[in-house]
Amino acid sequence: MDRLAFTSMASINERRLLREQLNNELANVSTVGFKKSYDNAMVSVKAAGDGWDSRIQPYIEKFNAVNLDQGHLMVTAQKLDIALTDKNVLGVRAKNGELAFTRRGDLRLNSQGVLETGSGNVVLSQEGNPITIPAGFDVQITREGDIFARDPLQPVDAPPVQVARMMLRDASQITLQRREDTLYTPHIQFRNANGDFAPGPNTPQIVPGALEASNVNPVTAMVKLIDFSRSFETQIKTIAEAKELDQSGSTMLKAR
């Protein structure tokens, strides 16, 4: 019965990663622009090694692919708030200096006048440079991601000056995976040397003055969590029954 217990224990260990992923999604139900992950597949793998020829155990494919389905929009009327539509993503600089992507649109200016997301990642221009806006300037963002700024001391009819165009990418033709810092990076087969990727055929657009909510459905997530809990109880019960069968077999042998 050790085979039965081995398989059940392997299933518990592998599904632990799925439970952690689901817990993370539940914790980010109210996070701006958060995207859930696609469900990972469980496959059967033959365990290698002496005495393991008959051991087949479940194995989860460890690939955290991001689901870019649109969340509902929340109108804020704030000049620096943007909501990304369709499968578009925004280029930012990760804390380790690498190029990464996000769906967070709660933008702000830091103390140096550099545009960054609510999580503190610097927003990059189309050329890959940080976007700096002079303090006190009126800011306007267009649907195409162009950022205009106007000095309030100038005449009212003075035209605003374009500061930069944000790095927007259409990710409809590629797969994005989640980094450890929750930002996104293209799968290795789509990623070029600097971490960027070839955008899709659609022209990226945004919705200024709005934010995108998380696309996690809390009801669905809770149902999955209950299912995981029941599955765990079933596997533990299976291990306990395997132990009882082993003990019963040993008792019968001793009786003979």
PDB file of C-alpha atoms in Angstrom:
ATOM      1  CA  MET A   1       0.000   0.000   0.000  1.00  0.00           C
ATOM      2  CA  ASP A   2       3.033   2.252   0.046  1.00  0.00           C
ATOM      3  CA  ARG A   3       2.378   3.059  -3.618  1.00  0.00           C
ATOM      4  CA  LEU A   4      -1.059   4.416  -2.776  1.00  0.00           C
ATOM      5  CA  ALA A   5       0.289   6.544   0.072  1.00  0.00           C
ATOM      6  CA  PHE A   6       3.179   7.757  -2.110  1.00  0.00           C
ATOM      7  CA  THR A   7       0.826   8.886  -4.880  1.00  0.00           C
ATOM      8  CA  SER A   8      -1.527  10.635  -2.460  1.00  0.00           C
ATOM      9  CA  MET A   9       1.322  12.450  -0.721  1.00  0.00           C
ATOM     10  CA  ALA A  10       2.795  13.552  -4.063  1.00  0.00           C
ATOM     11  CA  SER A  11      -0.602  14.951  -5.067  1.00  0.00           C
ATOM     12  CA  ILE A  12      -0.820  16.946  -1.808  1.00  0.00           C
ATOM     13  CA  ASN A  13       2.635  18.423  -2.350  1.00  0.00           C
ATOM     14  CA  GLU A  14       1.959  19.430  -5.952  1.00  0.00           C
ATOM     15  CA  ARG A  15      -1.463  20.943  -5.299  1.00  0.00           C
ATOM     16  CA  ARG A  16       0.124  23.088  -2.595  1.00  0.00           C
ATOM     17  CA  LEU A  17       1.426  25.363  -5.350  1.00  0.00           C
ATOM     18  CA  LEU A  18      -2.081  25.733  -6.746  1.00  0.00           C
ATOM     19  CA  ARG A  19      -3.407  26.627  -3.300  1.00  0.00           C
ATOM     20  CA  GLU A  20      -0.701  29.269  -2.859  1.00  0.00           C
ATOM     21  CA  GLN A  21      -1.572  30.738  -6.259  1.00  0.00           C
ATOM     22  CA  LEU A  22      -5.273  30.836  -5.379  1.00  0.00           C
ATOM     23  CA  ASN A  23      -4.581  32.444  -1.996  1.00  0.00           C
ATOM     24  CA  ASN A  24      -2.553  35.127  -3.755  1.00  0.00           C
ATOM     25  CA  GLU A  25      -5.450  35.847  -6.091  1.00  0.00           C
ATOM     26  CA  LEU A  26      -7.904  36.140  -3.208  1.00  0.00           C
ATOM     27  CA  ALA A  27      -5.542  38.530  -1.437  1.00  0.00           C
ATOM     28  CA  ASN A  28      -5.483  40.754  -4.543  1.00  0.00           C
ATOM     29  CA  VAL A  29      -9.209  40.914  -5.298  1.00  0.00           C
ATOM     30  CA  SER A  30      -9.151  44.668  -4.633  1.00  0.00           C
ATOM     31  CA  THR A  31      -5.715  45.394  -6.184  1.00  0.00           C
ATOM     32  CA  VAL A  32      -5.840  47.760  -9.157  1.00  0.00           C
ATOM     33  CA  GLY A  33      -5.150  46.002 -12.455  1.00  0.00           C
ATOM     34  CA  PHE A  34      -4.367  42.624 -10.853  1.00  0.00           C
ATOM     35  CA  LYS A  35      -4.646  39.652 -13.212  1.00  0.00           C
ATOM     36  CA  LYS A  36      -5.328  36.085 -12.189  1.00  0.00           C
ATOM     37  CA  SER A  37      -3.328  33.186 -13.587  1.00  0.00           C
ATOM     38  CA  TYR A  38      -4.471  30.427 -15.884  1.00  0.00           C
ATOM     39  CA  ASP A  39      -5.026  27.093 -14.164  1.00  0.00           C
ATOM     40  CA  ASN A  40      -1.919  24.899 -14.318  1.00  0.00           C
ATOM     41  CA  ALA A  41      -2.215  21.354 -15.633  1.00  0.00           C
ATOM     42  CA  MET A  42      -1.357  18.227 -13.639  1.00  0.00           C
ATOM     43  CA  VAL A  43       0.520  15.546 -15.573  1.00  0.00           C
ATOM     44  CA  SER A  44       1.644  12.010 -14.699  1.00  0.00           C
ATOM     45  CA  VAL A  45       5.393  11.542 -14.395  1.00  0.00           C
ATOM     46  CA  LYS A  46       7.345   8.318 -13.887  1.00  0.00           C
ATOM     47  CA  ALA A  47       9.646   8.609 -10.887  1.00  0.00           C
ATOM     48  CA  ALA A  48      13.251   7.684 -11.655  1.00  0.00           C
ATOM     49  CA  GLY A  49      15.654   5.735  -9.455  1.00  0.00           C
ATOM     50  CA  ASP A  50      16.273   2.242  -8.090  1.00  0.00           C
ATOM     51  CA  GLY A  51      13.098   0.561  -6.953  1.00  0.00           C
ATOM     52  CA  TRP A  52      10.884   3.214  -8.520  1.00  0.00           C
ATOM     53  CA  ASP A  53      10.067   1.567 -11.859  1.00  0.00           C
ATOM     54  CA  SER A  54       6.376   1.301 -11.024  1.00  0.00           C
ATOM     55  CA  ARG A  55       6.027   4.728  -9.411  1.00  0.00           C
ATOM     56  CA  ILE A  56       3.853   7.198 -11.322  1.00  0.00           C
ATOM     57  CA  GLN A  57       3.242  10.474  -9.515  1.00  0.00           C
ATOM     58  CA  PRO A  58       1.307  13.674 -10.312  1.00  0.00           C
ATOM     59  CA  TYR A  59       3.357  16.692 -11.292  1.00  0.00           C
ATOM     60  CA  ILE A  60       2.188  20.257 -11.820  1.00  0.00           C
ATOM     61  CA  GLU A  61       3.541  22.187 -14.778  1.00  0.00           C
ATOM     62  CA  LYS A  62       5.134  25.179 -13.016  1.00  0.00           C
ATOM     63  CA  PHE A  63       4.258  27.910 -15.494  1.00  0.00           C
ATOM     64  CA  ASN A  64       2.436  30.943 -14.117  1.00  0.00           C
ATOM     65  CA  ALA A  65       0.736  32.269 -17.262  1.00  0.00           C
ATOM     66  CA  VAL A  66      -1.154  35.535 -16.811  1.00  0.00           C
ATOM     67  CA  ASN A  67      -4.815  35.792 -17.810  1.00  0.00           C
ATOM     68  CA  LEU A  68      -5.263  39.264 -19.355  1.00  0.00           C
ATOM     69  CA  ASP A  69      -9.068  39.208 -19.451  1.00  0.00           C
ATOM     70  CA  GLN A  70     -10.468  42.688 -18.861  1.00  0.00           C
ATOM     71  CA  GLY A  71     -11.618  43.687 -15.387  1.00  0.00           C
ATOM     72  CA  HIS A  72     -14.408  46.202 -14.919  1.00  0.00           C
ATOM     73  CA  LEU A  73     -13.542  49.888 -15.191  1.00  0.00           C
ATOM     74  CA  MET A  74     -13.849  52.382 -12.343  1.00  0.00           C
ATOM     75  CA  VAL A  75     -14.122  56.066 -13.285  1.00  0.00           C
ATOM     76  CA  THR A  76     -11.963  58.266 -11.039  1.00  0.00           C
ATOM     77  CA  ALA A  77     -11.574  61.467 -13.130  1.00  0.00           C
ATOM     78  CA  GLN A  78      -7.986  61.698 -11.835  1.00  0.00           C
ATOM     79  CA  LYS A  79      -5.592  63.017 -14.487  1.00  0.00           C
ATOM     80  CA  LEU A  80      -2.906  60.418 -13.817  1.00  0.00           C
ATOM     81  CA  ASP A  81      -5.208  57.398 -13.627  1.00  0.00           C
ATOM     82  CA  ILE A  82      -5.371  55.161 -16.693  1.00  0.00           C
ATOM     83  CA  ALA A  83      -7.063  51.864 -17.485  1.00  0.00           C
ATOM     84  CA  LEU A  84      -5.506  49.540 -20.053  1.00  0.00           C
ATOM     85  CA  THR A  85      -7.954  47.884 -22.430  1.00  0.00           C
ATOM     86  CA  ASP A  86      -8.048  44.550 -24.269  1.00  0.00           C
ATOM     87  CA  LYS A  87      -4.715  42.671 -23.937  1.00  0.00           C
ATOM     88  CA  ASN A  88      -2.519  45.761 -23.643  1.00  0.00           C
ATOM     89  CA  VAL A  89       0.248  46.119 -21.064  1.00  0.00           C
ATOM     90  CA  LEU A  90       2.367  49.017 -19.821  1.00  0.00           C
ATOM     91  CA  GLY A  91       6.173  48.929 -19.816  1.00  0.00           C
ATOM     92  CA  VAL A  92       7.820  49.708 -16.471  1.00  0.00           C
ATOM     93  CA  ARG A  93      11.211  49.350 -14.841  1.00  0.00           C
ATOM     94  CA  ALA A  94      11.337  46.664 -12.185  1.00  0.00           C
ATOM     95  CA  LYS A  95      13.141  47.262  -8.904  1.00  0.00           C
ATOM     96  CA  ASN A  96      16.106  45.225 -10.201  1.00  0.00           C
ATOM     97  CA  GLY A  97      16.379  47.497 -13.262  1.00  0.00           C
ATOM     98  CA  GLU A  98      14.919  45.049 -15.768  1.00  0.00           C
ATOM     99  CA  LEU A  99      12.153  45.826 -18.244  1.00  0.00           C
ATOM    100  CA  ALA A 100       8.823  44.391 -17.128  1.00  0.00           C
ATOM    101  CA  PHE A 101       5.133  44.946 -17.810  1.00  0.00           C
ATOM    102  CA  THR A 102       2.044  45.622 -15.737  1.00  0.00           C
ATOM    103  CA  ARG A 103      -1.655  46.467 -15.899  1.00  0.00           C
ATOM    104  CA  ARG A 104      -1.597  48.873 -12.938  1.00  0.00           C
ATOM    105  CA  GLY A 105      -2.832  52.287 -13.972  1.00  0.00           C
ATOM    106  CA  ASP A 106      -2.792  54.184 -10.677  1.00  0.00           C
ATOM    107  CA  LEU A 107       0.059  56.473 -11.724  1.00  0.00           C
ATOM    108  CA  ARG A 108       1.713  59.173  -9.622  1.00  0.00           C
ATOM    109  CA  LEU A 109       4.727  61.475  -9.588  1.00  0.00           C
ATOM    110  CA  ASN A 110       7.445  60.759  -7.053  1.00  0.00           C
ATOM    111  CA  SER A 111       9.526  63.400  -5.288  1.00  0.00           C
ATOM    112  CA  GLN A 112      11.845  63.682  -8.316  1.00  0.00           C
ATOM    113  CA  GLY A 113       8.945  64.222 -10.734  1.00  0.00           C
ATOM    114  CA  VAL A 114       9.316  60.748 -12.259  1.00  0.00           C
ATOM    115  CA  LEU A 115       6.101  58.984 -13.279  1.00  0.00           C
ATOM    116  CA  GLU A 116       5.597  55.671 -11.499  1.00  0.00           C
ATOM    117  CA  THR A 117       2.852  53.163 -10.717  1.00  0.00           C
ATOM    118  CA  GLY A 118       1.146  52.781  -7.366  1.00  0.00           C
ATOM    119  CA  SER A 119       3.577  49.956  -6.541  1.00  0.00           C
ATOM    120  CA  GLY A 120       6.584  52.225  -7.131  1.00  0.00           C
ATOM    121  CA  ASN A 121       7.727  50.966 -10.559  1.00  0.00           C
ATOM    122  CA  VAL A 122       8.981  53.671 -12.941  1.00  0.00           C
ATOM    123  CA  VAL A 123       6.836  54.076 -16.061  1.00  0.00           C
ATOM    124  CA  LEU A 124       8.874  53.953 -19.271  1.00  0.00           C
ATOM    125  CA  SER A 125       8.492  55.897 -22.493  1.00  0.00           C
ATOM    126  CA  GLN A 126       8.301  54.327 -25.940  1.00  0.00           C
ATOM    127  CA  GLU A 127      12.093  54.660 -26.111  1.00  0.00           C
ATOM    128  CA  GLY A 128      12.555  52.877 -22.781  1.00  0.00           C
ATOM    129  CA  ASN A 129      13.406  55.954 -20.712  1.00  0.00           C
ATOM    130  CA  PRO A 130      11.827  57.155 -17.434  1.00  0.00           C
ATOM    131  CA  ILE A 131       9.158  59.826 -17.893  1.00  0.00           C
ATOM    132  CA  THR A 132       9.791  63.043 -15.974  1.00  0.00           C
ATOM    133  CA  ILE A 133       7.191  65.810 -15.592  1.00  0.00           C
ATOM    134  CA  PRO A 134       8.094  69.201 -14.065  1.00  0.00           C
ATOM    135  CA  ALA A 135       6.479  69.883 -10.711  1.00  0.00           C
ATOM    136  CA  GLY A 136       3.288  71.914 -10.808  1.00  0.00           C
ATOM    137  CA  PHE A 137       2.579  71.325 -14.507  1.00  0.00           C
ATOM    138  CA  ASP A 138      -0.907  70.351 -15.654  1.00  0.00           C
ATOM    139  CA  VAL A 139      -0.852  66.852 -17.123  1.00  0.00           C
ATOM    140  CA  GLN A 140      -3.068  65.375 -19.803  1.00  0.00           C
ATOM    141  CA  ILE A 141      -2.912  61.779 -21.072  1.00  0.00           C
ATOM    142  CA  THR A 142      -4.493  60.763 -24.384  1.00  0.00           C
ATOM    143  CA  ARG A 143      -6.015  57.441 -25.352  1.00  0.00           C
ATOM    144  CA  GLU A 144      -2.879  56.624 -27.342  1.00  0.00           C
ATOM    145  CA  GLY A 145      -0.681  57.034 -24.273  1.00  0.00           C
ATOM    146  CA  ASP A 146       0.758  60.445 -25.166  1.00  0.00           C
ATOM    147  CA  ILE A 147       1.528  62.615 -22.133  1.00  0.00           C
ATOM    148  CA  PHE A 148       1.165  66.379 -22.488  1.00  0.00           C
ATOM    149  CA  ALA A 149       2.164  68.945 -19.874  1.00  0.00           C
ATOM    150  CA  ARG A 150       1.398  72.654 -19.640  1.00  0.00           C
ATOM    151  CA  ASP A 151       2.916  75.283 -17.396  1.00  0.00           C
ATOM    152  CA  PRO A 152       0.033  76.929 -15.457  1.00  0.00           C
ATOM    153  CA  LEU A 153       1.967  80.227 -15.517  1.00  0.00           C
ATOM    154  CA  GLN A 154       1.720  80.357 -19.297  1.00  0.00           C
ATOM    155  CA  PRO A 155      -1.274  81.974 -21.042  1.00  0.00           C
ATOM    156  CA  VAL A 156      -4.428  79.889 -21.096  1.00  0.00           C
ATOM    157  CA  ASP A 157      -4.286  79.537 -24.874  1.00  0.00           C
ATOM    158  CA  ALA A 158      -0.672  78.266 -24.821  1.00  0.00           C
ATOM    159  CA  PRO A 159      -0.579  74.734 -26.290  1.00  0.00           C
ATOM    160  CA  PRO A 160       0.625  71.902 -24.028  1.00  0.00           C
ATOM    161  CA  VAL A 161       3.965  70.273 -24.792  1.00  0.00           C
ATOM    162  CA  GLN A 162       4.251  66.534 -25.402  1.00  0.00           C
ATOM    163  CA  VAL A 163       6.524  65.039 -22.773  1.00  0.00           C
ATOM    164  CA  ALA A 164       6.576  61.412 -23.921  1.00  0.00           C
ATOM    165  CA  ARG A 165       4.523  58.494 -25.147  1.00  0.00           C
ATOM    166  CA  MET A 166       4.161  55.624 -22.702  1.00  0.00           C
ATOM    167  CA  MET A 167       5.466  52.198 -23.649  1.00  0.00           C
ATOM    168  CA  LEU A 168       2.269  50.346 -24.513  1.00  0.00           C
ATOM    169  CA  ARG A 169       2.308  46.864 -26.005  1.00  0.00           C
ATOM    170  CA  ASP A 170      -0.407  44.656 -27.478  1.00  0.00           C
ATOM    171  CA  ALA A 171       0.148  41.248 -25.851  1.00  0.00           C
ATOM    172  CA  SER A 172      -2.710  39.467 -27.627  1.00  0.00           C
ATOM    173  CA  GLN A 173      -0.350  37.265 -29.652  1.00  0.00           C
ATOM    174  CA  ILE A 174       2.039  36.172 -26.878  1.00  0.00           C
ATOM    175  CA  THR A 175       2.036  34.558 -23.452  1.00  0.00           C
ATOM    176  CA  LEU A 176       3.043  36.565 -20.403  1.00  0.00           C
ATOM    177  CA  GLN A 177       4.211  34.947 -17.202  1.00  0.00           C
ATOM    178  CA  ARG A 178       4.236  36.399 -13.710  1.00  0.00           C
ATOM    179  CA  ARG A 179       7.525  37.386 -12.109  1.00  0.00           C
ATOM    180  CA  GLU A 180       8.271  37.006  -8.408  1.00  0.00           C
ATOM    181  CA  ASP A 181       7.658  40.758  -7.983  1.00  0.00           C
ATOM    182  CA  THR A 182       4.140  40.302  -9.518  1.00  0.00           C
ATOM    183  CA  LEU A 183       5.130  42.128 -12.733  1.00  0.00           C
ATOM    184  CA  TYR A 184       4.878  40.388 -16.098  1.00  0.00           C
ATOM    185  CA  THR A 185       7.528  39.221 -18.530  1.00  0.00           C
ATOM    186  CA  PRO A 186       7.101  37.571 -21.945  1.00  0.00           C
ATOM    187  CA  HIS A 187       7.580  33.829 -22.153  1.00  0.00           C
ATOM    188  CA  ILE A 188      11.138  33.065 -23.233  1.00  0.00           C
ATOM    189  CA  GLN A 189      10.077  32.133 -26.770  1.00  0.00           C
ATOM    190  CA  PHE A 190       8.649  35.653 -27.300  1.00  0.00           C
ATOM    191  CA  ARG A 191      11.240  37.636 -25.322  1.00  0.00           C
ATOM    192  CA  ASN A 192      14.106  39.507 -26.967  1.00  0.00           C
ATOM    193  CA  ALA A 193      17.477  40.425 -25.477  1.00  0.00           C
ATOM    194  CA  ASN A 194      16.269  43.419 -23.417  1.00  0.00           C
ATOM    195  CA  GLY A 195      13.087  41.735 -22.164  1.00  0.00           C
ATOM    196  CA  ASP A 196      10.742  43.372 -24.686  1.00  0.00           C
ATOM    197  CA  PHE A 197       8.566  41.581 -27.251  1.00  0.00           C
ATOM    198  CA  ALA A 198       7.119  42.212 -30.689  1.00  0.00           C
ATOM    199  CA  PRO A 199       3.661  43.800 -30.169  1.00  0.00           C
ATOM    200  CA  GLY A 200       0.546  42.350 -31.748  1.00  0.00           C
ATOM    201  CA  PRO A 201      -1.450  43.788 -34.650  1.00  0.00           C
ATOM    202  CA  ASN A 202      -3.799  45.905 -32.535  1.00  0.00           C
ATOM    203  CA  THR A 203      -3.017  49.528 -31.706  1.00  0.00           C
ATOM    204  CA  PRO A 204      -2.776  49.824 -27.902  1.00  0.00           C
ATOM    205  CA  GLN A 205      -5.175  52.290 -26.306  1.00  0.00           C
ATOM    206  CA  ILE A 206      -6.009  53.308 -22.761  1.00  0.00           C
ATOM    207  CA  VAL A 207      -8.900  54.945 -20.924  1.00  0.00           C
ATOM    208  CA  PRO A 208      -7.699  58.129 -19.145  1.00  0.00           C
ATOM    209  CA  GLY A 209      -9.332  59.078 -15.860  1.00  0.00           C
ATOM    210  CA  ALA A 210     -10.257  55.498 -14.960  1.00  0.00           C
ATOM    211  CA  LEU A 211      -8.808  52.421 -13.276  1.00  0.00           C
ATOM    212  CA  GLU A 212      -9.191  48.743 -14.049  1.00  0.00           C
ATOM    213  CA  ALA A 213     -10.268  46.478 -11.226  1.00  0.00           C
ATOM    214  CA  SER A 214      -8.884  43.001 -10.618  1.00  0.00           C
ATOM    215  CA  ASN A 215     -10.280  40.281 -12.908  1.00  0.00           C
ATOM    216  CA  VAL A 216     -10.433  37.779 -10.036  1.00  0.00           C
ATOM    217  CA  ASN A 217     -13.947  36.544  -9.344  1.00  0.00           C
ATOM    218  CA  PRO A 218     -14.071  36.135  -5.547  1.00  0.00           C
ATOM    219  CA  VAL A 219     -16.993  33.682  -5.671  1.00  0.00           C
ATOM    220  CA  THR A 220     -15.223  31.402  -8.150  1.00  0.00           C
ATOM    221  CA  ALA A 221     -12.009  31.647  -6.143  1.00  0.00           C
ATOM    222  CA  MET A 222     -13.789  30.693  -2.906  1.00  0.00           C
ATOM    223  CA  VAL A 223     -15.401  27.667  -4.583  1.00  0.00           C
ATOM    224  CA  LYS A 224     -11.975  26.540  -5.799  1.00  0.00           C
ATOM    225  CA  LEU A 225     -10.564  26.995  -2.297  1.00  0.00           C
ATOM    226  CA  ILE A 226     -13.302  24.780  -0.858  1.00  0.00           C
ATOM    227  CA  ASP A 227     -12.569  22.188  -3.550  1.00  0.00           C
ATOM    228  CA  PHE A 228      -8.874  22.224  -2.628  1.00  0.00           C
ATOM    229  CA  SER A 229      -9.765  21.747   1.038  1.00  0.00           C
ATOM    230  CA  ARG A 230     -11.982  18.744   0.295  1.00  0.00           C
ATOM    231  CA  SER A 231      -9.337  17.258  -1.993  1.00  0.00           C
ATOM    232  CA  PHE A 232      -6.747  17.576   0.773  1.00  0.00           C
ATOM    233  CA  GLU A 233      -9.038  15.814   3.241  1.00  0.00           C
ATOM    234  CA  THR A 234      -9.645  13.013   0.716  1.00  0.00           C
ATOM    235  CA  GLN A 235      -5.912  12.469   0.154  1.00  0.00           C
ATOM    236  CA  ILE A 236      -5.217  12.381   3.912  1.00  0.00           C
ATOM    237  CA  LYS A 237      -8.047   9.868   4.378  1.00  0.00           C
ATOM    238  CA  THR A 238      -6.582   7.734   1.582  1.00  0.00           C
ATOM    239  CA  ILE A 239      -3.176   7.688   3.326  1.00  0.00           C
ATOM    240  CA  ALA A 240      -4.811   6.743   6.638  1.00  0.00           C
ATOM    241  CA  GLU A 241      -6.771   3.889   5.026  1.00  0.00           C
ATOM    242  CA  ALA A 242      -3.612   2.618   3.315  1.00  0.00           C
ATOM    243  CA  LYS A 243      -1.933   2.487   6.724  1.00  0.00           C
ATOM    244  CA  GLU A 244      -4.873   0.559   8.203  1.00  0.00           C
ATOM    245  CA  LEU A 245      -4.754  -1.959   5.351  1.00  0.00           C
ATOM    246  CA  ASP A 246      -1.019  -2.460   5.914  1.00  0.00           C
ATOM    247  CA  GLN A 247      -1.579  -3.024   9.616  1.00  0.00           C
ATOM    248  CA  SER A 248      -4.405  -5.474   8.903  1.00  0.00           C
ATOM    249  CA  GLY A 249      -2.163  -7.409   6.528  1.00  0.00           C
ATOM    250  CA  SER A 250       0.630  -7.569   9.102  1.00  0.00           C
ATOM    251  CA  THR A 251      -1.800  -8.817  11.769  1.00  0.00           C
ATOM    252  CA  MET A 252      -3.001 -11.612   9.459  1.00  0.00           C
ATOM    253  CA  LEU A 253       0.564 -12.735   8.768  1.00  0.00           C
ATOM    254  CA  LYS A 254       1.367 -12.812  12.487  1.00  0.00           C
ATOM    255  CA  ALA A 255      -1.786 -14.850  13.153  1.00  0.00           C
ATOM    256  CA  ARG A 256      -0.625 -17.531  10.728  1.00  0.00           C
TER     257      ARG A 256
END
